Each structure stands twice: as structure tokens, then as C-alpha cells.
mmCIF file of C-alpha atoms and ligand atoms in Angstrom:
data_model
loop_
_atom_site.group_PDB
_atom_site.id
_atom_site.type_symbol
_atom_site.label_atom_id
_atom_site.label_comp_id
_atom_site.label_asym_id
_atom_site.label_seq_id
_atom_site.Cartn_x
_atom_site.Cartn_y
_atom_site.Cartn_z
ATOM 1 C CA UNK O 24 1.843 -14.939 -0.505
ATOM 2 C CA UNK O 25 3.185 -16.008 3.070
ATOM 3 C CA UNK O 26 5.880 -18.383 2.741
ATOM 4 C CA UNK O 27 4.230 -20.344 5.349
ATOM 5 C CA UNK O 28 7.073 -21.025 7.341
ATOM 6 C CA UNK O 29 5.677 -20.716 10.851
ATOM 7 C CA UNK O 30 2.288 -22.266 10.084
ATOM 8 C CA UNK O 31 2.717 -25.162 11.968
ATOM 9 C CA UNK O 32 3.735 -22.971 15.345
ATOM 10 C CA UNK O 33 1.765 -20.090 14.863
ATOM 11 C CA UNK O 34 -1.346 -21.222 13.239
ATOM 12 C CA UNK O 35 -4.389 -18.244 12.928
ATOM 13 C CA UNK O 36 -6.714 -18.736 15.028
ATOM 14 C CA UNK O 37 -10.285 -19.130 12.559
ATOM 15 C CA UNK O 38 -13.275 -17.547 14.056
ATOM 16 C CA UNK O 39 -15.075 -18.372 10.664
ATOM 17 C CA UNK O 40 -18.115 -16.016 11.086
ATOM 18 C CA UNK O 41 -17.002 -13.765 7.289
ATOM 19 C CA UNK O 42 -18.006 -15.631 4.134
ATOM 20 C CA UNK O 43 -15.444 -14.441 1.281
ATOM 21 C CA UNK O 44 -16.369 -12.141 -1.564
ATOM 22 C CA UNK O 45 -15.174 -13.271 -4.735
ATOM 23 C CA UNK O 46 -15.052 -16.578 -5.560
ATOM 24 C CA UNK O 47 -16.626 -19.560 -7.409
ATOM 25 C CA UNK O 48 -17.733 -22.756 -6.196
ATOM 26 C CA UNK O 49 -16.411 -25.860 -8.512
ATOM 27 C CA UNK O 50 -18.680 -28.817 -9.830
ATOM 28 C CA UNK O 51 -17.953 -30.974 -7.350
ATOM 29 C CA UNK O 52 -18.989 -29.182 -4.508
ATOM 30 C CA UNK O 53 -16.433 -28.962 -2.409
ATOM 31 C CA UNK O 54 -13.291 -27.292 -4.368
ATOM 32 C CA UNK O 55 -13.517 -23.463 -4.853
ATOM 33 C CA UNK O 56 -11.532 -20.958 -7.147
ATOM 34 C CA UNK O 57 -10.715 -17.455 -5.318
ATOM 35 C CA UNK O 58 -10.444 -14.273 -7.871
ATOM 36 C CA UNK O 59 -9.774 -11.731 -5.265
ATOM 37 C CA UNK O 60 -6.694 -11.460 -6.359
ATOM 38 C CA UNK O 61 -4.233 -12.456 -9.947
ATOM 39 C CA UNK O 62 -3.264 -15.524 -7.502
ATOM 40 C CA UNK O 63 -6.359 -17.461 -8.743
ATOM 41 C CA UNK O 64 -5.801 -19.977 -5.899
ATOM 42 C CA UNK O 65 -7.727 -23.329 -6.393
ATOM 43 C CA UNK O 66 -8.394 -24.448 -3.179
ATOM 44 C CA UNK O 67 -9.555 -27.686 -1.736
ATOM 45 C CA UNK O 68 -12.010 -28.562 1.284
ATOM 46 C CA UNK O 69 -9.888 -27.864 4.355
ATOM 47 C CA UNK O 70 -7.168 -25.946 2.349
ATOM 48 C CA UNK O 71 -6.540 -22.188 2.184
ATOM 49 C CA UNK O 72 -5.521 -19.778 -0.769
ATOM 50 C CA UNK O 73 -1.702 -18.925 -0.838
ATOM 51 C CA UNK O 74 -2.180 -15.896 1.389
ATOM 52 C CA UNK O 75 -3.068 -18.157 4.223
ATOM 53 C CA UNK O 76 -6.224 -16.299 5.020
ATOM 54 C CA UNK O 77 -8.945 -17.411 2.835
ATOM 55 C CA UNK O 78 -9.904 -20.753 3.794
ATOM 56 C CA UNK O 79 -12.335 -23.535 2.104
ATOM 57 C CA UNK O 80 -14.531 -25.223 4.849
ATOM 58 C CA UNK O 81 -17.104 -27.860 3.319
ATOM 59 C CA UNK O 82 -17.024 -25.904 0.105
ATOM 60 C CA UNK O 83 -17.473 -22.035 1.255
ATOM 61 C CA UNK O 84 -14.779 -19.537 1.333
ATOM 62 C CA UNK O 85 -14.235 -17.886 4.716
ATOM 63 C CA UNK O 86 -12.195 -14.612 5.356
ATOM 64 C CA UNK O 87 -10.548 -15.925 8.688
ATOM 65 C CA UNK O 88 -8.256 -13.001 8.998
ATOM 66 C CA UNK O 89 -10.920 -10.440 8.979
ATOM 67 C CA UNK O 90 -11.730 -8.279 12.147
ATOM 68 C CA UNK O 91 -7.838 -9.576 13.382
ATOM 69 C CA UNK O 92 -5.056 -7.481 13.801
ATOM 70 C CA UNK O 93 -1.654 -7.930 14.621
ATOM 71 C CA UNK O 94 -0.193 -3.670 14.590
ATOM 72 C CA UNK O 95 -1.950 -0.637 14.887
ATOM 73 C CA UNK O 96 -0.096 2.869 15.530
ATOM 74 C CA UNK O 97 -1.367 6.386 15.318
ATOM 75 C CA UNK O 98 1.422 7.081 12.124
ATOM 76 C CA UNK O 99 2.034 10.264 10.559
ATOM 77 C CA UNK O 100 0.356 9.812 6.671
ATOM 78 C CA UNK O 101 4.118 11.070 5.507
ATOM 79 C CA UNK O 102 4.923 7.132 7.145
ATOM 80 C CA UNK O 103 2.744 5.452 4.804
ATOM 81 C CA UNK O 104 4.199 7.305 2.552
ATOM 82 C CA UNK O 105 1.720 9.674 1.394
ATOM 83 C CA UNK O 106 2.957 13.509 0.820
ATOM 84 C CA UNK O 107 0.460 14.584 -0.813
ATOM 85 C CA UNK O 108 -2.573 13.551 1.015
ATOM 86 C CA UNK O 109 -3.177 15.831 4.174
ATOM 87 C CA UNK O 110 0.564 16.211 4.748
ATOM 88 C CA UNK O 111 1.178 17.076 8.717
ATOM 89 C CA UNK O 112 -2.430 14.875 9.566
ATOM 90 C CA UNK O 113 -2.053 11.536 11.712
ATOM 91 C CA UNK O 114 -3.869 7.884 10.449
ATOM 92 C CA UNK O 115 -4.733 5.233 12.681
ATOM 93 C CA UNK O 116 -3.117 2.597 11.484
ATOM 94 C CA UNK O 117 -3.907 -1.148 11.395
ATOM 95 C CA UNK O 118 -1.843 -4.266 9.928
ATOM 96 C CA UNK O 119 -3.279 -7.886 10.053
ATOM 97 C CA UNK O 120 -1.636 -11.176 8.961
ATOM 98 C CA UNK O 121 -1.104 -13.408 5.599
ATOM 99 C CA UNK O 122 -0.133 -11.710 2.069
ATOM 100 C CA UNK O 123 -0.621 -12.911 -1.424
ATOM 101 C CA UNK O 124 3.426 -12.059 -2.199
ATOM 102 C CA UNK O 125 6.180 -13.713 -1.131
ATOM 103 C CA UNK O 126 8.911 -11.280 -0.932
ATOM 104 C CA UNK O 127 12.175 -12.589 0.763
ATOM 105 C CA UNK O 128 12.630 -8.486 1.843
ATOM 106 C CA UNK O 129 9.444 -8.386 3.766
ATOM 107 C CA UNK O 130 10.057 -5.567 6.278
ATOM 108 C CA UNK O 131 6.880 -6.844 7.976
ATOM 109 C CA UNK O 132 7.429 -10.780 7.786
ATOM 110 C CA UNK O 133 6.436 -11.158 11.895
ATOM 111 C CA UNK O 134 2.866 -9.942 10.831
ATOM 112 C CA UNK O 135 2.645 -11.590 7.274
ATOM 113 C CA UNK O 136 3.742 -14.710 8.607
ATOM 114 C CA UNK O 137 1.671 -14.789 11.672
ATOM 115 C CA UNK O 138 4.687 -14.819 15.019
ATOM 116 C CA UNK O 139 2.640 -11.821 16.254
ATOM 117 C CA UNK O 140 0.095 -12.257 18.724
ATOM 118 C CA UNK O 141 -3.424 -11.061 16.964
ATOM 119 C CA UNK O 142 -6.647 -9.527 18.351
ATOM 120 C CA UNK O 143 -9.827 -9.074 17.657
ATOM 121 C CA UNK O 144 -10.526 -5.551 16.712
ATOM 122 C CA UNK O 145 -14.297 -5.553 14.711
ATOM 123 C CA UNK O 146 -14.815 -2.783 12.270
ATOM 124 C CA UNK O 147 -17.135 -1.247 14.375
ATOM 125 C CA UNK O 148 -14.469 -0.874 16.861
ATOM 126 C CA UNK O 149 -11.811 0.091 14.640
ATOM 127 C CA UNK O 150 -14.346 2.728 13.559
ATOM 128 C CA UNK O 151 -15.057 4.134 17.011
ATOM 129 C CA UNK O 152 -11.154 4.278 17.796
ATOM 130 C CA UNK O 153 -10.528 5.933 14.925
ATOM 131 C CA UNK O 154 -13.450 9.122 15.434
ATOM 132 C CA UNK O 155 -12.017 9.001 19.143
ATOM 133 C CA UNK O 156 -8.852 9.711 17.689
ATOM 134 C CA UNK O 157 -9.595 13.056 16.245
ATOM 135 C CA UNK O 158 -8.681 15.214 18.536
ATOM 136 C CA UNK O 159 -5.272 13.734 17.705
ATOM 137 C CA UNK O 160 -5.378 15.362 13.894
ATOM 138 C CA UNK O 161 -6.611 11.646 13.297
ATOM 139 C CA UNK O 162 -7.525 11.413 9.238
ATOM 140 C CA UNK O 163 -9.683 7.849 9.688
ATOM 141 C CA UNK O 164 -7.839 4.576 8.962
ATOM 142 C CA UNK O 165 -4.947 3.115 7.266
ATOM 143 C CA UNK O 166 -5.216 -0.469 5.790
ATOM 144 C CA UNK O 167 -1.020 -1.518 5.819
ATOM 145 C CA UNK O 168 2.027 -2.865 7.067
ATOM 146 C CA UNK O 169 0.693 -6.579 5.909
ATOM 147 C CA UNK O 170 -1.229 -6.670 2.360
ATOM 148 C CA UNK O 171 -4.263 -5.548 2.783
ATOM 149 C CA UNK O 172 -6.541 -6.489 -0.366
ATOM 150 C CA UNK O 173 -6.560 -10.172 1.955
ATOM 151 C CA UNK O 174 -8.439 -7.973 4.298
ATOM 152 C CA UNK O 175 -10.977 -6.785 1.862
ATOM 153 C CA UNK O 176 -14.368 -7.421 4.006
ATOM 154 C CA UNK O 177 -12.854 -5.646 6.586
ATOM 155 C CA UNK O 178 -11.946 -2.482 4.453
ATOM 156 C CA UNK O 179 -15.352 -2.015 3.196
ATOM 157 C CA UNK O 180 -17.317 -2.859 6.747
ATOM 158 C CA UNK O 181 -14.683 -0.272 8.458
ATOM 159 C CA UNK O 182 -15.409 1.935 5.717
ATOM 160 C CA UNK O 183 -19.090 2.011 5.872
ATOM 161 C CA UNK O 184 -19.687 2.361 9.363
ATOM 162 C CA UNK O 185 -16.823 5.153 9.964
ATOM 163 C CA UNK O 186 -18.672 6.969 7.061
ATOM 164 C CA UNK O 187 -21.961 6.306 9.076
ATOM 165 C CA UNK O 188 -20.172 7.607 11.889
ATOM 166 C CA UNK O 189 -17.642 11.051 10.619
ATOM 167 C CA UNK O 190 -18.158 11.400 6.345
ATOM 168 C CA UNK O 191 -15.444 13.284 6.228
ATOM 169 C CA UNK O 192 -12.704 10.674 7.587
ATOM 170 C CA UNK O 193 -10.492 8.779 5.698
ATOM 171 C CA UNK O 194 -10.035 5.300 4.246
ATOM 172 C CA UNK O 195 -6.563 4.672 2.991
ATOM 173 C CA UNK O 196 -4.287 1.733 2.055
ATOM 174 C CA UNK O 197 -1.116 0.741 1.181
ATOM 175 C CA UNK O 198 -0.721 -1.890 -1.598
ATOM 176 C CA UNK O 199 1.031 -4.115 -3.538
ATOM 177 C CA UNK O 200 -1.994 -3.595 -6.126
ATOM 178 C CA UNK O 201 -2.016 -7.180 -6.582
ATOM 179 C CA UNK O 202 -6.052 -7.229 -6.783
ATOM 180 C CA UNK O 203 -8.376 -8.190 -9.558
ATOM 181 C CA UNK O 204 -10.089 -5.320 -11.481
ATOM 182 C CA UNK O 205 -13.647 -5.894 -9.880
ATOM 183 C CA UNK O 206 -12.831 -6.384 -6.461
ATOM 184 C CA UNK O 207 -10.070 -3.231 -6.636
ATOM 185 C CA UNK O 208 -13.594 -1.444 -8.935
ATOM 186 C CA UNK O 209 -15.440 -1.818 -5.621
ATOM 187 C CA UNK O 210 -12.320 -1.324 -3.394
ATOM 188 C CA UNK O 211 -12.258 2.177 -4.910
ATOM 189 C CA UNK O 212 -15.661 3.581 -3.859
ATOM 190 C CA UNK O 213 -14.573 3.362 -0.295
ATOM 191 C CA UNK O 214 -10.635 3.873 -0.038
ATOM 192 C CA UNK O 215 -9.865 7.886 -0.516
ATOM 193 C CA UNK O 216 -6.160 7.162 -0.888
ATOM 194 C CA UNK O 217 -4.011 4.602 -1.981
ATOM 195 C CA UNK O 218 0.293 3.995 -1.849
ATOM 196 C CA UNK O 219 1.011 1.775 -4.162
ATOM 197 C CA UNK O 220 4.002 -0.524 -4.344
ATOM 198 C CA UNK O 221 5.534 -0.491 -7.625
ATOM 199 C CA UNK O 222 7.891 -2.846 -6.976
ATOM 200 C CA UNK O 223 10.313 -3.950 -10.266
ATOM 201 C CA UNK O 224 9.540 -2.742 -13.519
ATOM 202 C CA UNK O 225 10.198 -6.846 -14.850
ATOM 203 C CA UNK O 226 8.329 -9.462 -15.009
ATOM 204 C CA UNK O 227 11.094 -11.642 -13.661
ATOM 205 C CA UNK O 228 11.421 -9.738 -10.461
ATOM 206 C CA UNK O 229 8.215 -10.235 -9.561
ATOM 207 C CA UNK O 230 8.339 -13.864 -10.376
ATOM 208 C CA UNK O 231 12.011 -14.138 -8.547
ATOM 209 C CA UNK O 232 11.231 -11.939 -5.872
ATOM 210 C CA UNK O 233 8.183 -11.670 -4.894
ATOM 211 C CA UNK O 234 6.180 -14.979 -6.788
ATOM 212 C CA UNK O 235 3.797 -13.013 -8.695
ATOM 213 C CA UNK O 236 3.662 -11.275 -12.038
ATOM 214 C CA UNK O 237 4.214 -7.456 -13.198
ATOM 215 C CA UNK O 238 1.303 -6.814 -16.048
ATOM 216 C CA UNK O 239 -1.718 -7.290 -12.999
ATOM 217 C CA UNK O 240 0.074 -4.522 -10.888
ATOM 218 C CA UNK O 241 0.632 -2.406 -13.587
ATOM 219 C CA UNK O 242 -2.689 -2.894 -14.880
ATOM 220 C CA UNK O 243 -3.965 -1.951 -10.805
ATOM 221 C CA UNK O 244 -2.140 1.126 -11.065
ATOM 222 C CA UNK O 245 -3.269 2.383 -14.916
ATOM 223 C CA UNK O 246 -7.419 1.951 -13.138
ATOM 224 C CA UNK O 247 -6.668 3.303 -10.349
ATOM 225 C CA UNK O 248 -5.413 6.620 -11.947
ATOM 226 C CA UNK O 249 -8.200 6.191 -14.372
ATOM 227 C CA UNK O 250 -10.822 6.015 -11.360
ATOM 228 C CA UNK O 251 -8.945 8.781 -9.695
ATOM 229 C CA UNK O 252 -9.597 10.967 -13.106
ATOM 230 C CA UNK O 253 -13.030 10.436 -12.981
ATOM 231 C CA UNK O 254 -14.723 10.279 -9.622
ATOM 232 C CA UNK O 255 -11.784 12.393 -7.805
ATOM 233 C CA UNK O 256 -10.393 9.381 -5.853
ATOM 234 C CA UNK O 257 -8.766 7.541 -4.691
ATOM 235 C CA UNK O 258 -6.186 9.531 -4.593
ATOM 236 C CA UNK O 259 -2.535 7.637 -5.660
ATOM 237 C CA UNK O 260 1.145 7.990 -4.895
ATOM 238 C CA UNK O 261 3.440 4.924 -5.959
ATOM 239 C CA UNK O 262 6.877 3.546 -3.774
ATOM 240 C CA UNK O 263 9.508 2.117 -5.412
ATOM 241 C CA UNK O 264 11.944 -0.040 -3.005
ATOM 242 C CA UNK O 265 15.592 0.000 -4.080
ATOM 243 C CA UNK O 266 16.781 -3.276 -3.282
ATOM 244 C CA UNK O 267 20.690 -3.481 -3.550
ATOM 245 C CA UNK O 268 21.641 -6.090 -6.480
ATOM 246 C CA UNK O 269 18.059 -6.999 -7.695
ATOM 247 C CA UNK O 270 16.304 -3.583 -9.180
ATOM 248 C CA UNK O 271 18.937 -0.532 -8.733
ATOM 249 C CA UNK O 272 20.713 -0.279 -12.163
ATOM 250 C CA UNK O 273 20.051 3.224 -14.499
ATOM 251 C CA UNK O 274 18.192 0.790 -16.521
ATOM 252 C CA UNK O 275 16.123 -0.539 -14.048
ATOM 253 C CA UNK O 276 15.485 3.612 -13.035
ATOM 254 C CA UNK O 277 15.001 4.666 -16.834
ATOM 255 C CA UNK O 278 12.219 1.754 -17.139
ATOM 256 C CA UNK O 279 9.826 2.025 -13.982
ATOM 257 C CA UNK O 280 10.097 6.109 -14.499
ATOM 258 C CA UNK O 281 8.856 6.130 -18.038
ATOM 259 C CA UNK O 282 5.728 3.432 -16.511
ATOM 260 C CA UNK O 283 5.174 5.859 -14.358
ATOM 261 C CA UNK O 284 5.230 8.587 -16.610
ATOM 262 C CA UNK O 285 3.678 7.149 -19.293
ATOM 263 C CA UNK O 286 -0.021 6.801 -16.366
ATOM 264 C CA UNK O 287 1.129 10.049 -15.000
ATOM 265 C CA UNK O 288 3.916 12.969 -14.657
ATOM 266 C CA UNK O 289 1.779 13.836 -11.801
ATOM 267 C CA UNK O 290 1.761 10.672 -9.578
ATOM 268 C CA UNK O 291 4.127 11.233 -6.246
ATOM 269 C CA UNK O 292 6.943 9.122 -6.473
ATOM 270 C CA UNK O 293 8.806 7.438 -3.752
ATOM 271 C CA UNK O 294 12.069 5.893 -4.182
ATOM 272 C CA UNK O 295 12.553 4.160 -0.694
ATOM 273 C CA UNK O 296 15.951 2.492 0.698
ATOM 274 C CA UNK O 297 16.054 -0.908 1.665
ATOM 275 C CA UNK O 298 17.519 -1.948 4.456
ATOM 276 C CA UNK O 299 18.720 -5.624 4.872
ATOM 277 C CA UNK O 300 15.646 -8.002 6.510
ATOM 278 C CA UNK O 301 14.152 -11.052 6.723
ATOM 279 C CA UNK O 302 15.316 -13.851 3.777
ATOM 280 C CA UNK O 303 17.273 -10.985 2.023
ATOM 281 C CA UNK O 304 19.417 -10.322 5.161
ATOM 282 C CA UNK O 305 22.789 -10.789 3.381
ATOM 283 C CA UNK O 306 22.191 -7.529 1.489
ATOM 284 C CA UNK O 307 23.860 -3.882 2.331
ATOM 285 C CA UNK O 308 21.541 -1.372 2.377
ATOM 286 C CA UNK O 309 20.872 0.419 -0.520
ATOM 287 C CA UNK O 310 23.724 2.895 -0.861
ATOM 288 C CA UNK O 311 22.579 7.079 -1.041
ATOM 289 C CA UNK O 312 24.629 8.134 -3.956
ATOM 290 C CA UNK O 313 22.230 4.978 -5.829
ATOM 291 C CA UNK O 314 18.974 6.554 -4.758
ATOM 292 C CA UNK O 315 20.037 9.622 -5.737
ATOM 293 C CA UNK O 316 20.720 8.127 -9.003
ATOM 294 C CA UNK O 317 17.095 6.721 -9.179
ATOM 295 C CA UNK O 318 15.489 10.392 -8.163
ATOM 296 C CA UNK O 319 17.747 12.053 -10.839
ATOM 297 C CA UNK O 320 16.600 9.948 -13.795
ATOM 298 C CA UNK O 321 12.867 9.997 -12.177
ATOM 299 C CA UNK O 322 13.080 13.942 -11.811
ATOM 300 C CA UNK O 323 13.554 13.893 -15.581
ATOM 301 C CA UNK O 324 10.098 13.270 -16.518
ATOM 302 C CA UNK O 325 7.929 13.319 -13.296
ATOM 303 C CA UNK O 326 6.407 16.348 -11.156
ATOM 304 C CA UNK O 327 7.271 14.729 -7.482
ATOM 305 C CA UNK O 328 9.676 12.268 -6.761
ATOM 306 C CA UNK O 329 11.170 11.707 -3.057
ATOM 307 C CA UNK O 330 14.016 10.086 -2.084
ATOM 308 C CA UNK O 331 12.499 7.555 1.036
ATOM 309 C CA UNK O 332 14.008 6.339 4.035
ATOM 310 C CA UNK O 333 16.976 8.806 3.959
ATOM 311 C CA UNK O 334 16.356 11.099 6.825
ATOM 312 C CA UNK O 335 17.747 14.607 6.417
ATOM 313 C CA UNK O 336 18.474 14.171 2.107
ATOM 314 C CA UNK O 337 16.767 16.955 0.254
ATOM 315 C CA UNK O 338 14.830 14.533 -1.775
ATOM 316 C CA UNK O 339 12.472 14.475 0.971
ATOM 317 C CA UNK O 340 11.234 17.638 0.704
ATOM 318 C CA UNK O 341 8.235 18.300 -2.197
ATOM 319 C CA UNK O 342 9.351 21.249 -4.840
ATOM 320 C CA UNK O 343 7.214 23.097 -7.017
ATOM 321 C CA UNK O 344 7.638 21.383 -10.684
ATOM 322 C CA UNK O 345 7.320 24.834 -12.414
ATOM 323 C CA UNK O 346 9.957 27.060 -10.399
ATOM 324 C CA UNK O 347 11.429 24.704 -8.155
ATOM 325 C CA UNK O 348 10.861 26.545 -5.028
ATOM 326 C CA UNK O 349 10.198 24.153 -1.556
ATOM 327 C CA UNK O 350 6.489 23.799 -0.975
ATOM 328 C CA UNK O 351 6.729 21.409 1.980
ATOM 329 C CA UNK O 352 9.479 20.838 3.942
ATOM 330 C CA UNK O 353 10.052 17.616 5.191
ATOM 331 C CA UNK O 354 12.304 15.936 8.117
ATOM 332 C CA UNK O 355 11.824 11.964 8.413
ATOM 333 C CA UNK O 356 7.659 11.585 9.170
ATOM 334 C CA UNK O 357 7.577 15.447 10.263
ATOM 335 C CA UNK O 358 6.095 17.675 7.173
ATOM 336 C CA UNK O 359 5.636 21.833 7.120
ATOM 337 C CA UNK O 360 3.989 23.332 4.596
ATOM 338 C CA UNK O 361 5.688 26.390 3.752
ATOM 339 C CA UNK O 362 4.883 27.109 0.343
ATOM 340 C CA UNK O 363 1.418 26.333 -0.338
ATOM 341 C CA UNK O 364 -1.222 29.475 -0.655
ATOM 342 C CA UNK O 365 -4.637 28.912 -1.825
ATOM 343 C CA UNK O 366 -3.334 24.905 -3.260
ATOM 344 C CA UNK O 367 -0.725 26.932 -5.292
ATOM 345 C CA UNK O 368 2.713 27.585 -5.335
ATOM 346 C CA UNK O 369 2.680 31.064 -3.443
ATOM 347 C CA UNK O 370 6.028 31.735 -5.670
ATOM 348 C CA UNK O 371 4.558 31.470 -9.329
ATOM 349 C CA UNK O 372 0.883 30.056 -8.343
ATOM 350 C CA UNK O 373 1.558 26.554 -10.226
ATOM 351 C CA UNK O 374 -1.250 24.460 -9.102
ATOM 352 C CA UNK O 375 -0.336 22.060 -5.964
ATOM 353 C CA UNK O 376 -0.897 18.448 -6.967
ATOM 354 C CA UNK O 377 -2.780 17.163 -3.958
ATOM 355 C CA UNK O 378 -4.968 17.384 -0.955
ATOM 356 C CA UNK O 379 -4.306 19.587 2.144
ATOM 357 C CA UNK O 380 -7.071 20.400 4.333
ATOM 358 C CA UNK O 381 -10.619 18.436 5.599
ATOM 359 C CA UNK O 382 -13.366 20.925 4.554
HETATM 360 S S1 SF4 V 402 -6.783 -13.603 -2.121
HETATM 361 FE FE1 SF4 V 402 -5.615 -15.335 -1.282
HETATM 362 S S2 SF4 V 402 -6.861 -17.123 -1.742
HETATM 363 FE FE2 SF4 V 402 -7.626 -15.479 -3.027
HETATM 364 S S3 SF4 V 402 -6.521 -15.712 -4.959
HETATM 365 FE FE3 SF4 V 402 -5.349 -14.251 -3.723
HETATM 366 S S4 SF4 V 402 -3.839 -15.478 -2.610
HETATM 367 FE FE4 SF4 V 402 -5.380 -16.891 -3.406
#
């Protein structure tokens, strides 16, 4: 969740005109439970949830975040990351404020915690931007930067009219998968992709770290694959932040490769550096030769791992899992295919794990 600590000085501004989905009204009227997300807040008339964006007026649940934004970029999809979802495309990107984590590493903490100034952007906007935008190699719209499962109303009414508008454009979002199964059920029949942040592979961690708990991500992950299996989306890479002196020990590596693994071989693996922000300040960054570590152990037993946030290291580039030739080439956010034919390798035709090209 937000920490809160610039409430007081930068409150968000409440238009109150979106009821929130998912949640219950208690007996007395006034107190409601939310179940959008593992949080479970219980929140009182004239409180909000812990991700500061779900408030309880007179007994209703309001989305006061929704149709506010505090970012938006035109982003290469490698920034997201996703390197296996129309590598070389652009996605108009949008962030908002609030979270339901509290990570002291936030690299986005002047959005989450609301110092930004925010504007109204409506989904029918957003929509319009984003078909303008084609020209550009524009994909459709990326949900991140904050967390955007707080932003859920505004993901699904984006979604339907910029399917209304261009089918073939793109819903993505990037995740901490901390959702509950039927809201992230429903999520899933109108986001194509999804990066999601597998953060620690302990319980602890995401208690110390982050105040939340591991099984509900892990459990967001194992449906999403299964959803991807059987309806073809959305599509799913994972990122795994390598914070120096918290999750970057061989053991730590062994354990959130064989999760991974155990879903998926085939699931596109990021393992991102950290740089030193926000709360966690104090830290180094996370040193190359450790990330290199982490993609070692991680090669072991999965098709695509990447090294993140390390521009120039050959980790970034995607290899062919069968003979290890380069498929696409990648510098920083810039990608080239140059090994693809037909969504196979053009060395020894092993099947490309991925999407390339809008029919
Ligand atoms: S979405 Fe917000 S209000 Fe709802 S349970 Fe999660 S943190 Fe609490």
C-alpha cells in the first residue's frame, strides 16, 4: 500500500463519480470490506482502503483514483519489460497514484504516494490518444509505473471502448499480481499481456519489504498461466528485482527459479538491477557479477531469462533455448529481430515462444 506519508500535503483530489467493484457492505450500514485485492481492507465511513484510493463515503465504495493520471509516455514494450510481446512496437503508457504494497524501493514513490500533479484523462480519452498514436507503431495501452489492479474500473472501461474503437490494439499491465482470483478472472478477458512482479520467493520478504504476503502472488501468477493455456492470453513474462542485501543470495536464485519453473520453463524471465531509491536509499546497486549469478542458476531450468537494467550485458539479448543462436538482439529499450523466420528459430526452426506481429 502507500505509506501515506504525504497525505496530509498532497491529498487526491475525489471526483467520486466511479462506484467500486468488489466489495461488501457490513451490517451496520456504514462499514464496508474491499476484496479487490488479498489486502481485505475494512474500511470505515470516511476512511479509505490501504492503497489510498478506494474510499467509503456514507457506506459505498468509490474508486477516486479512476480516470486520474499522474505519467504517461509513449515507452518501448521492451521498457515494461515485455520481450516477447511485439518486441520493436511502442505502448502508450499511463501510471496513476496509490498502491496496495508498501515497498521501501519504490522506483515510482512520487506517483504512488501522490507529490505528482494528476489529471483527468477519461478512458474514452485515453482510448482516442492511444488509436491516434498508431502511426507511431502504438500497440494500445499500458496500465504501470504505479499498481494498477487499484485502477481496475479504469482498465476495463479503457479496454472496452479502445476495442470498440481498433480490436486489434492492446491492453497490457504491469503487476505486482497482488489481486483476488475473481477480480484478476475478469481482469483477464480484457488485458492481452501482463509483467508480473515476482518479487521474493519468501514469505517474509513480502511481509518485511513490501507488507503483503507471497502465497496470493504466487497463486496470481499459477491462473494467470493457466488462463493464458486456455483462452491464448494474457500473455505473461515475470521480473524479478535484485535488491542488494534482501533477495540476492544463490539460495534466494535457486528458489524463485524452480517457482518459476515449476508454472513454466517457458515464462520470460527478467532479473532486473536495483538501483538505490526512495526508503532503501542506503543500498549500492545491485552489483553485475550478482545478476549474472541469478541468470546463470535461472538459465538452468528456464527457456528465457534476461539480465534487466544492465545496458550493453548479453543477458539482454533473447537466445534460442534449443541451439542457442541470438533471435533478438537487444540494446537497452531498442530490440531487432534477427533470428525469427516464420515464429521459428531460422537456425534449427525451434518454435519462438511469443508474439511478433498485429495480423
Ligand atoms: S484494493 Fe485497496 S482498499 Fe481494496 S483491499 Fe486492496 S488495498 Fe484495500
Amino acid at each position: 500500500m502507500s505509506l501515506g506519508i504525504y497525505k496530509e500535503e498532497f491529498p487526491i483530489k475525489d471526483t467520486g463519480d466511479k462506484e467500486a467493484k468488489y466489495y461488501i457492505k457490513r451490517e451496520d450500514g456504514l462499514t464496508v470490506k474491499c476484496f479487490l485485492c488479498p489486502q481485505g481492507c475494512e474500511i470505515k465511513d470516511g476512511e479509505e482502503g490501504k492503497c489510498l484510493v478506494r474510499v467509503n463515503k456514507g457506506g459505498k465504495l468509490w474508486a477516486t483514483s479512476y480516470g486520474k493520471i499522474g505519467a504517461i509516455n509513449l515507452d518501448p514494450i521492451e521498457k515494461k519489460p515485455l520481450f516477447h510481446y511485439f518486441p520493436t512496437y511502442k505502448i502508450l503508457s499511463v501510471g496513476g497514484v496509490g498502491c496496495n504494497f508498501s515497498c521501501k524501493f519504490c522506483q515510482n514513490w512520487e506517483l504512488v504516494e501522490g507529490v505528482v500533479p494528476v489529471r483527468e484523462l477519461p478512458p474514452d480519452k485515453l482510448a482516442y490518444l492511444a488509436v491516434k498514436l498508431k502511426e507511431k507503431r502504438n500497440l494500445g495501452v499500458a496500465f504501470t509505473y504505479n499498481e494498477p489492479t487499484i485502477w481496475f474500473e479504469y482498465i476495463i472501461d479503457t479496454a472496452k471502448i479502445l476495442k470498440e474503437l481498433e480490436p486489434e490494439m492492446k491492453v497490457v499491465m504491469i503487476t505486482n499480481g497482488y489481486i483476488s482470483a475473481k477480480p484478476l478472472e475478469e481482469l483477464c478477458e480484457y488485458v492481452s499481456a501482463m509483467n508480473i512482479d515476482f518479487k521474493f520467493a519468501k514469505e517474509e520478504y513480502y511481509k518485511e519489504i513490501s507488507d503483503a504476503h507471497f502465497k496470493p502472488v504466487l497463486s496470481t501468477i499459477k491462473r494467470t498461466w493457466e488462463i493464458f493455456k486456455s483462452t491464448g492470453k494474457p500473455f505473461i513474462e515475470l521480473t524479478y528485482l535484485v535488491i542488494t542485501g534482501v533477495n540476492d543470495t544463490e539460495a534466494d536464485f535457486e528458489k524463485i527459479t524452480d517457482f518459476v519453473a515449476e508454472i513454466s520453463p517457458y515464462i520470460p524471465f527478467h532479473i532486473s538491477r536495483f538501483f538505490p531509491h526512495f526508503l532503501m536509499s542506503d543500498r549500492p546497486p545491485t552489483p553485475i557479477r550478482t545478476l549474472e549469478k541469478a541468470y546463470e542458476i535461472a538459465k538452468k531450468k528456464l527457456k528465457y531469462v534476461y539480465v534487466g537494467n544492465v545496458w550493453g550485458n548479453e543477458g539482454e539479448h533473447t537466445y534460442c533455448p534449443s541451439c542457442g543462436k541470438i533471435l533478438i538482439k537487444r540494446y537497452s529499450f531498442t530490440s531487432q529481430i534477427v533470428g525469427i523466420k516464420d515464429g521459428k528459430c531460422a537456425n534449427c526452426g525451434e518454435k519462438f515462444f511469443g508474439v511478433l506481429e498485429l495480423n
